[in-house]
Amino acid sequence: TKNWTSKGNLKGDSSQGFSERANNVNAVDERTITPYRQVDSLIRSINQNFNLPDVKLLEEICSTSDGDLAETFGNISKRLFESNLSDFTQYFGANPNSCLKKSLIYSLGADLFVYEKTARPGKLLEEQERLIVKARKDGLSDKKIQIINDLFKDVNPDLLD
């Protein structure tokens, strides 16, 4: 494993041969991969059997992550919400300041950017109605359906404008 210091940069350090510099480009710092592996493991665990300790750990990673990992939490939240609609609806209702909930709301708004501004409210309503139909089909209570409706009230369809 190479020790990355300011002395051995990749912009043509003449003390290194070409092949050694090329190997440095392919070197991966294990510390940057570990959080992704942990998140993947938690997602698999939650999808197999929803459990609060795993959700809380994922929540902690969500709230402390930055960069690329932080950007993935919108899609993670959407997938987990849809695949565990009842459990996550209850969780979001009990945890209104959840990082996962905020990531979901952000992602729902960001997804609308591809549509003309005038079409976005309708597309947002379509997504809301699709999830409400799924919720009713899954037998969610009126209280949980209200939590879903309240979540959509916080989505800004013009978020990325």
PDB file of C-alpha atoms in Angstrom:
ATOM      1  CA  THR A   1       0.000   0.000   0.000  1.00  0.00           C
ATOM      2  CA  LYS A   2       1.330   3.398  -0.955  1.00  0.00           C
ATOM      3  CA  ASN A   3       1.561   6.167   1.562  1.00  0.00           C
ATOM      4  CA  TRP A   4      -0.050   9.213  -0.032  1.00  0.00           C
ATOM      5  CA  THR A   5       2.017  12.224   0.895  1.00  0.00           C
ATOM      6  CA  SER A   6       2.533  15.569  -0.756  1.00  0.00           C
ATOM      7  CA  LYS A   7       5.949  14.422  -2.010  1.00  0.00           C
ATOM      8  CA  GLY A   8       4.792  11.587  -4.273  1.00  0.00           C
ATOM      9  CA  ASN A   9       1.995  13.148  -6.314  1.00  0.00           C
ATOM     10  CA  LEU A  10       0.682  11.687  -9.552  1.00  0.00           C
ATOM     11  CA  LYS A  11       1.359  14.686 -11.771  1.00  0.00           C
ATOM     12  CA  GLY A  12       4.645  13.343 -13.049  1.00  0.00           C
ATOM     13  CA  ASP A  13       6.873  12.949 -10.017  1.00  0.00           C
ATOM     14  CA  SER A  14      10.113  12.164 -11.784  1.00  0.00           C
ATOM     15  CA  SER A  15      11.330   9.954  -8.936  1.00  0.00           C
ATOM     16  CA  GLN A  16       8.675   7.382  -9.884  1.00  0.00           C
ATOM     17  CA  GLY A  17       8.644   5.316 -13.041  1.00  0.00           C
ATOM     18  CA  PHE A  18       5.555   5.335 -15.254  1.00  0.00           C
ATOM     19  CA  SER A  19       4.314   1.923 -14.124  1.00  0.00           C
ATOM     20  CA  GLU A  20       4.610   2.867 -10.449  1.00  0.00           C
ATOM     21  CA  ARG A  21       2.589   6.049 -11.077  1.00  0.00           C
ATOM     22  CA  ALA A  22      -0.006   4.024 -12.998  1.00  0.00           C
ATOM     23  CA  ASN A  23      -0.313   1.612 -10.083  1.00  0.00           C
ATOM     24  CA  ASN A  24      -0.949   4.536  -7.734  1.00  0.00           C
ATOM     25  CA  VAL A  25      -3.874   5.646  -9.902  1.00  0.00           C
ATOM     26  CA  ASN A  26      -5.495   2.245  -9.423  1.00  0.00           C
ATOM     27  CA  ALA A  27      -4.789   2.084  -5.701  1.00  0.00           C
ATOM     28  CA  VAL A  28      -7.942   2.354  -3.604  1.00  0.00           C
ATOM     29  CA  ASP A  29      -7.901   3.591  -0.070  1.00  0.00           C
ATOM     30  CA  GLU A  30      -9.897   1.030   1.926  1.00  0.00           C
ATOM     31  CA  ARG A  31     -11.192   3.800   4.225  1.00  0.00           C
ATOM     32  CA  THR A  32     -13.204   5.278   1.351  1.00  0.00           C
ATOM     33  CA  ILE A  33     -14.823   1.948   0.439  1.00  0.00           C
ATOM     34  CA  THR A  34     -15.735   0.765   3.942  1.00  0.00           C
ATOM     35  CA  PRO A  35     -18.714   3.140   4.444  1.00  0.00           C
ATOM     36  CA  TYR A  36     -20.183   2.057   1.093  1.00  0.00           C
ATOM     37  CA  ARG A  37     -19.869  -1.589   2.062  1.00  0.00           C
ATOM     38  CA  GLN A  38     -21.451  -0.894   5.422  1.00  0.00           C
ATOM     39  CA  VAL A  39     -24.346   0.959   3.787  1.00  0.00           C
ATOM     40  CA  ASP A  40     -24.864  -1.888   1.290  1.00  0.00           C
ATOM     41  CA  SER A  41     -24.862  -4.402   4.122  1.00  0.00           C
ATOM     42  CA  LEU A  42     -27.400  -2.367   6.099  1.00  0.00           C
ATOM     43  CA  ILE A  43     -29.675  -2.004   3.068  1.00  0.00           C
ATOM     44  CA  ARG A  44     -29.634  -5.766   2.502  1.00  0.00           C
ATOM     45  CA  SER A  45     -30.349  -6.399   6.170  1.00  0.00           C
ATOM     46  CA  ILE A  46     -33.225  -3.894   6.303  1.00  0.00           C
ATOM     47  CA  ASN A  47     -34.769  -5.294   3.123  1.00  0.00           C
ATOM     48  CA  GLN A  48     -34.565  -8.840   4.487  1.00  0.00           C
ATOM     49  CA  ASN A  49     -35.985  -7.955   7.877  1.00  0.00           C
ATOM     50  CA  PHE A  50     -36.763  -4.359   8.850  1.00  0.00           C
ATOM     51  CA  ASN A  51     -35.111  -3.680  12.198  1.00  0.00           C
ATOM     52  CA  LEU A  52     -34.657  -0.445  14.055  1.00  0.00           C
ATOM     53  CA  PRO A  53     -30.981  -0.878  15.055  1.00  0.00           C
ATOM     54  CA  ASP A  54     -29.954  -1.171  11.384  1.00  0.00           C
ATOM     55  CA  VAL A  55     -32.126   1.786  10.426  1.00  0.00           C
ATOM     56  CA  LYS A  56     -30.607   3.863  13.242  1.00  0.00           C
ATOM     57  CA  LEU A  57     -27.091   2.939  12.087  1.00  0.00           C
ATOM     58  CA  LEU A  58     -27.978   3.852   8.499  1.00  0.00           C
ATOM     59  CA  GLU A  59     -29.465   7.086   9.840  1.00  0.00           C
ATOM     60  CA  GLU A  60     -26.197   7.868  11.633  1.00  0.00           C
ATOM     61  CA  ILE A  61     -24.168   7.259   8.470  1.00  0.00           C
ATOM     62  CA  CYS A  62     -26.596   9.421   6.501  1.00  0.00           C
ATOM     63  CA  SER A  63     -26.283  12.323   8.918  1.00  0.00           C
ATOM     64  CA  THR A  64     -22.463  12.188   9.075  1.00  0.00           C
ATOM     65  CA  SER A  65     -21.661  11.445   5.441  1.00  0.00           C
ATOM     66  CA  ASP A  66     -20.572  13.948   2.837  1.00  0.00           C
ATOM     67  CA  GLY A  67     -19.539  13.930  -0.792  1.00  0.00           C
ATOM     68  CA  ASP A  68     -20.513  11.047  -3.033  1.00  0.00           C
ATOM     69  CA  LEU A  69     -21.836   8.913  -0.204  1.00  0.00           C
ATOM     70  CA  ALA A  70     -24.177  11.667   0.971  1.00  0.00           C
ATOM     71  CA  GLU A  71     -25.517  12.047  -2.559  1.00  0.00           C
ATOM     72  CA  THR A  72     -26.489   8.366  -2.699  1.00  0.00           C
ATOM     73  CA  PHE A  73     -28.837   8.618   0.273  1.00  0.00           C
ATOM     74  CA  GLY A  74     -31.673  10.077  -1.808  1.00  0.00           C
ATOM     75  CA  ASN A  75     -31.854   6.968  -3.961  1.00  0.00           C
ATOM     76  CA  ILE A  76     -31.236   4.713  -0.970  1.00  0.00           C
ATOM     77  CA  SER A  77     -34.112   6.347   0.905  1.00  0.00           C
ATOM     78  CA  LYS A  78     -36.456   6.039  -2.084  1.00  0.00           C
ATOM     79  CA  ARG A  79     -35.692   2.346  -2.574  1.00  0.00           C
ATOM     80  CA  LEU A  80     -36.012   1.529   1.127  1.00  0.00           C
ATOM     81  CA  PHE A  81     -39.196   3.577   1.492  1.00  0.00           C
ATOM     82  CA  GLU A  82     -40.888   1.839  -1.406  1.00  0.00           C
ATOM     83  CA  SER A  83     -39.757  -1.673  -0.478  1.00  0.00           C
ATOM     84  CA  ASN A  84     -40.625  -1.209   3.222  1.00  0.00           C
ATOM     85  CA  LEU A  85     -43.464   1.281   2.855  1.00  0.00           C
ATOM     86  CA  SER A  86     -45.308   0.488   6.062  1.00  0.00           C
ATOM     87  CA  ASP A  87     -42.229   0.319   8.295  1.00  0.00           C
ATOM     88  CA  PHE A  88     -40.556   3.427   6.893  1.00  0.00           C
ATOM     89  CA  THR A  89     -43.802   5.400   6.947  1.00  0.00           C
ATOM     90  CA  GLN A  90     -44.096   4.605  10.636  1.00  0.00           C
ATOM     91  CA  TYR A  91     -40.412   5.391  11.170  1.00  0.00           C
ATOM     92  CA  PHE A  92     -40.661   8.742   9.369  1.00  0.00           C
ATOM     93  CA  GLY A  93     -43.782   9.611  11.345  1.00  0.00           C
ATOM     94  CA  ALA A  94     -41.928   8.944  14.607  1.00  0.00           C
ATOM     95  CA  ASN A  95     -38.712  10.622  13.399  1.00  0.00           C
ATOM     96  CA  PRO A  96     -39.728  13.802  11.559  1.00  0.00           C
ATOM     97  CA  ASN A  97     -36.143  15.124  11.431  1.00  0.00           C
ATOM     98  CA  SER A  98     -34.733  11.904  10.014  1.00  0.00           C
ATOM     99  CA  CYS A  99     -31.821  12.313   7.602  1.00  0.00           C
ATOM    100  CA  LEU A 100     -33.275   9.462   5.527  1.00  0.00           C
ATOM    101  CA  LYS A 101     -36.619  11.286   5.349  1.00  0.00           C
ATOM    102  CA  LYS A 102     -34.938  14.554   4.364  1.00  0.00           C
ATOM    103  CA  SER A 103     -32.928  12.677   1.717  1.00  0.00           C
ATOM    104  CA  LEU A 104     -36.118  11.122   0.365  1.00  0.00           C
ATOM    105  CA  ILE A 105     -37.879  14.494   0.168  1.00  0.00           C
ATOM    106  CA  TYR A 106     -34.861  16.055  -1.539  1.00  0.00           C
ATOM    107  CA  SER A 107     -34.601  13.196  -4.021  1.00  0.00           C
ATOM    108  CA  LEU A 108     -38.291  13.308  -4.906  1.00  0.00           C
ATOM    109  CA  GLY A 109     -37.932  17.007  -5.708  1.00  0.00           C
ATOM    110  CA  ALA A 110     -34.668  16.564  -7.600  1.00  0.00           C
ATOM    111  CA  ASP A 111     -36.167  13.808  -9.771  1.00  0.00           C
ATOM    112  CA  LEU A 112     -38.675  16.319 -11.133  1.00  0.00           C
ATOM    113  CA  PHE A 113     -35.979  18.561 -12.615  1.00  0.00           C
ATOM    114  CA  VAL A 114     -36.088  16.647 -15.920  1.00  0.00           C
ATOM    115  CA  TYR A 115     -39.678  17.798 -16.538  1.00  0.00           C
ATOM    116  CA  GLU A 116     -40.868  21.165 -17.760  1.00  0.00           C
ATOM    117  CA  LYS A 117     -41.592  23.415 -14.808  1.00  0.00           C
ATOM    118  CA  THR A 118     -45.328  23.440 -15.569  1.00  0.00           C
ATOM    119  CA  ALA A 119     -45.459  19.609 -15.621  1.00  0.00           C
ATOM    120  CA  ARG A 120     -43.679  19.054 -12.301  1.00  0.00           C
ATOM    121  CA  PRO A 121     -46.633  19.474  -9.906  1.00  0.00           C
ATOM    122  CA  GLY A 122     -48.611  16.927 -11.914  1.00  0.00           C
ATOM    123  CA  LYS A 123     -45.686  14.475 -11.965  1.00  0.00           C
ATOM    124  CA  LEU A 124     -45.267  14.892  -8.222  1.00  0.00           C
ATOM    125  CA  LEU A 125     -48.968  14.206  -7.706  1.00  0.00           C
ATOM    126  CA  GLU A 126     -48.690  11.094  -9.912  1.00  0.00           C
ATOM    127  CA  GLU A 127     -45.871   9.760  -7.725  1.00  0.00           C
ATOM    128  CA  GLN A 128     -47.810  10.558  -4.561  1.00  0.00           C
ATOM    129  CA  GLU A 129     -50.919   8.824  -5.877  1.00  0.00           C
ATOM    130  CA  ARG A 130     -48.875   5.805  -7.002  1.00  0.00           C
ATOM    131  CA  LEU A 131     -47.502   5.378  -3.488  1.00  0.00           C
ATOM    132  CA  ILE A 132     -50.925   5.919  -1.900  1.00  0.00           C
ATOM    133  CA  VAL A 133     -52.392   3.197  -4.128  1.00  0.00           C
ATOM    134  CA  LYS A 134     -49.535   0.902  -3.089  1.00  0.00           C
ATOM    135  CA  ALA A 135     -50.093   1.817   0.568  1.00  0.00           C
ATOM    136  CA  ARG A 136     -53.798   1.004   0.355  1.00  0.00           C
ATOM    137  CA  LYS A 137     -53.041  -2.250  -1.455  1.00  0.00           C
ATOM    138  CA  ASP A 138     -50.524  -3.113   1.298  1.00  0.00           C
ATOM    139  CA  GLY A 139     -53.190  -2.384   3.938  1.00  0.00           C
ATOM    140  CA  LEU A 140     -51.589   0.693   5.517  1.00  0.00           C
ATOM    141  CA  SER A 141     -53.719   2.551   8.038  1.00  0.00           C
ATOM    142  CA  ASP A 142     -55.238   5.962   7.355  1.00  0.00           C
ATOM    143  CA  LYS A 143     -52.693   7.428   9.779  1.00  0.00           C
ATOM    144  CA  LYS A 144     -49.780   6.050   7.732  1.00  0.00           C
ATOM    145  CA  ILE A 145     -51.357   7.248   4.503  1.00  0.00           C
ATOM    146  CA  GLN A 146     -51.587  10.714   6.051  1.00  0.00           C
ATOM    147  CA  ILE A 147     -47.863  10.541   6.899  1.00  0.00           C
ATOM    148  CA  ILE A 148     -47.143   9.801   3.228  1.00  0.00           C
ATOM    149  CA  ASN A 149     -49.350  12.712   2.142  1.00  0.00           C
ATOM    150  CA  ASP A 150     -47.615  15.015   4.637  1.00  0.00           C
ATOM    151  CA  LEU A 151     -44.211  13.908   3.349  1.00  0.00           C
ATOM    152  CA  PHE A 152     -45.191  14.939  -0.181  1.00  0.00           C
ATOM    153  CA  LYS A 153     -46.256  18.385   1.076  1.00  0.00           C
ATOM    154  CA  ASP A 154     -42.581  19.000   1.890  1.00  0.00           C
ATOM    155  CA  VAL A 155     -41.321  18.118  -1.613  1.00  0.00           C
ATOM    156  CA  ASN A 156     -40.255  21.126  -3.657  1.00  0.00           C
ATOM    157  CA  PRO A 157     -40.791  20.287  -7.356  1.00  0.00           C
ATOM    158  CA  ASP A 158     -38.630  23.275  -8.358  1.00  0.00           C
ATOM    159  CA  LEU A 159     -35.783  22.377  -6.037  1.00  0.00           C
ATOM    160  CA  LEU A 160     -32.992  22.426  -8.609  1.00  0.00           C
ATOM    161  CA  ASP A 161     -34.052  25.583 -10.454  1.00  0.00           C
TER     162      ASP A 161
END
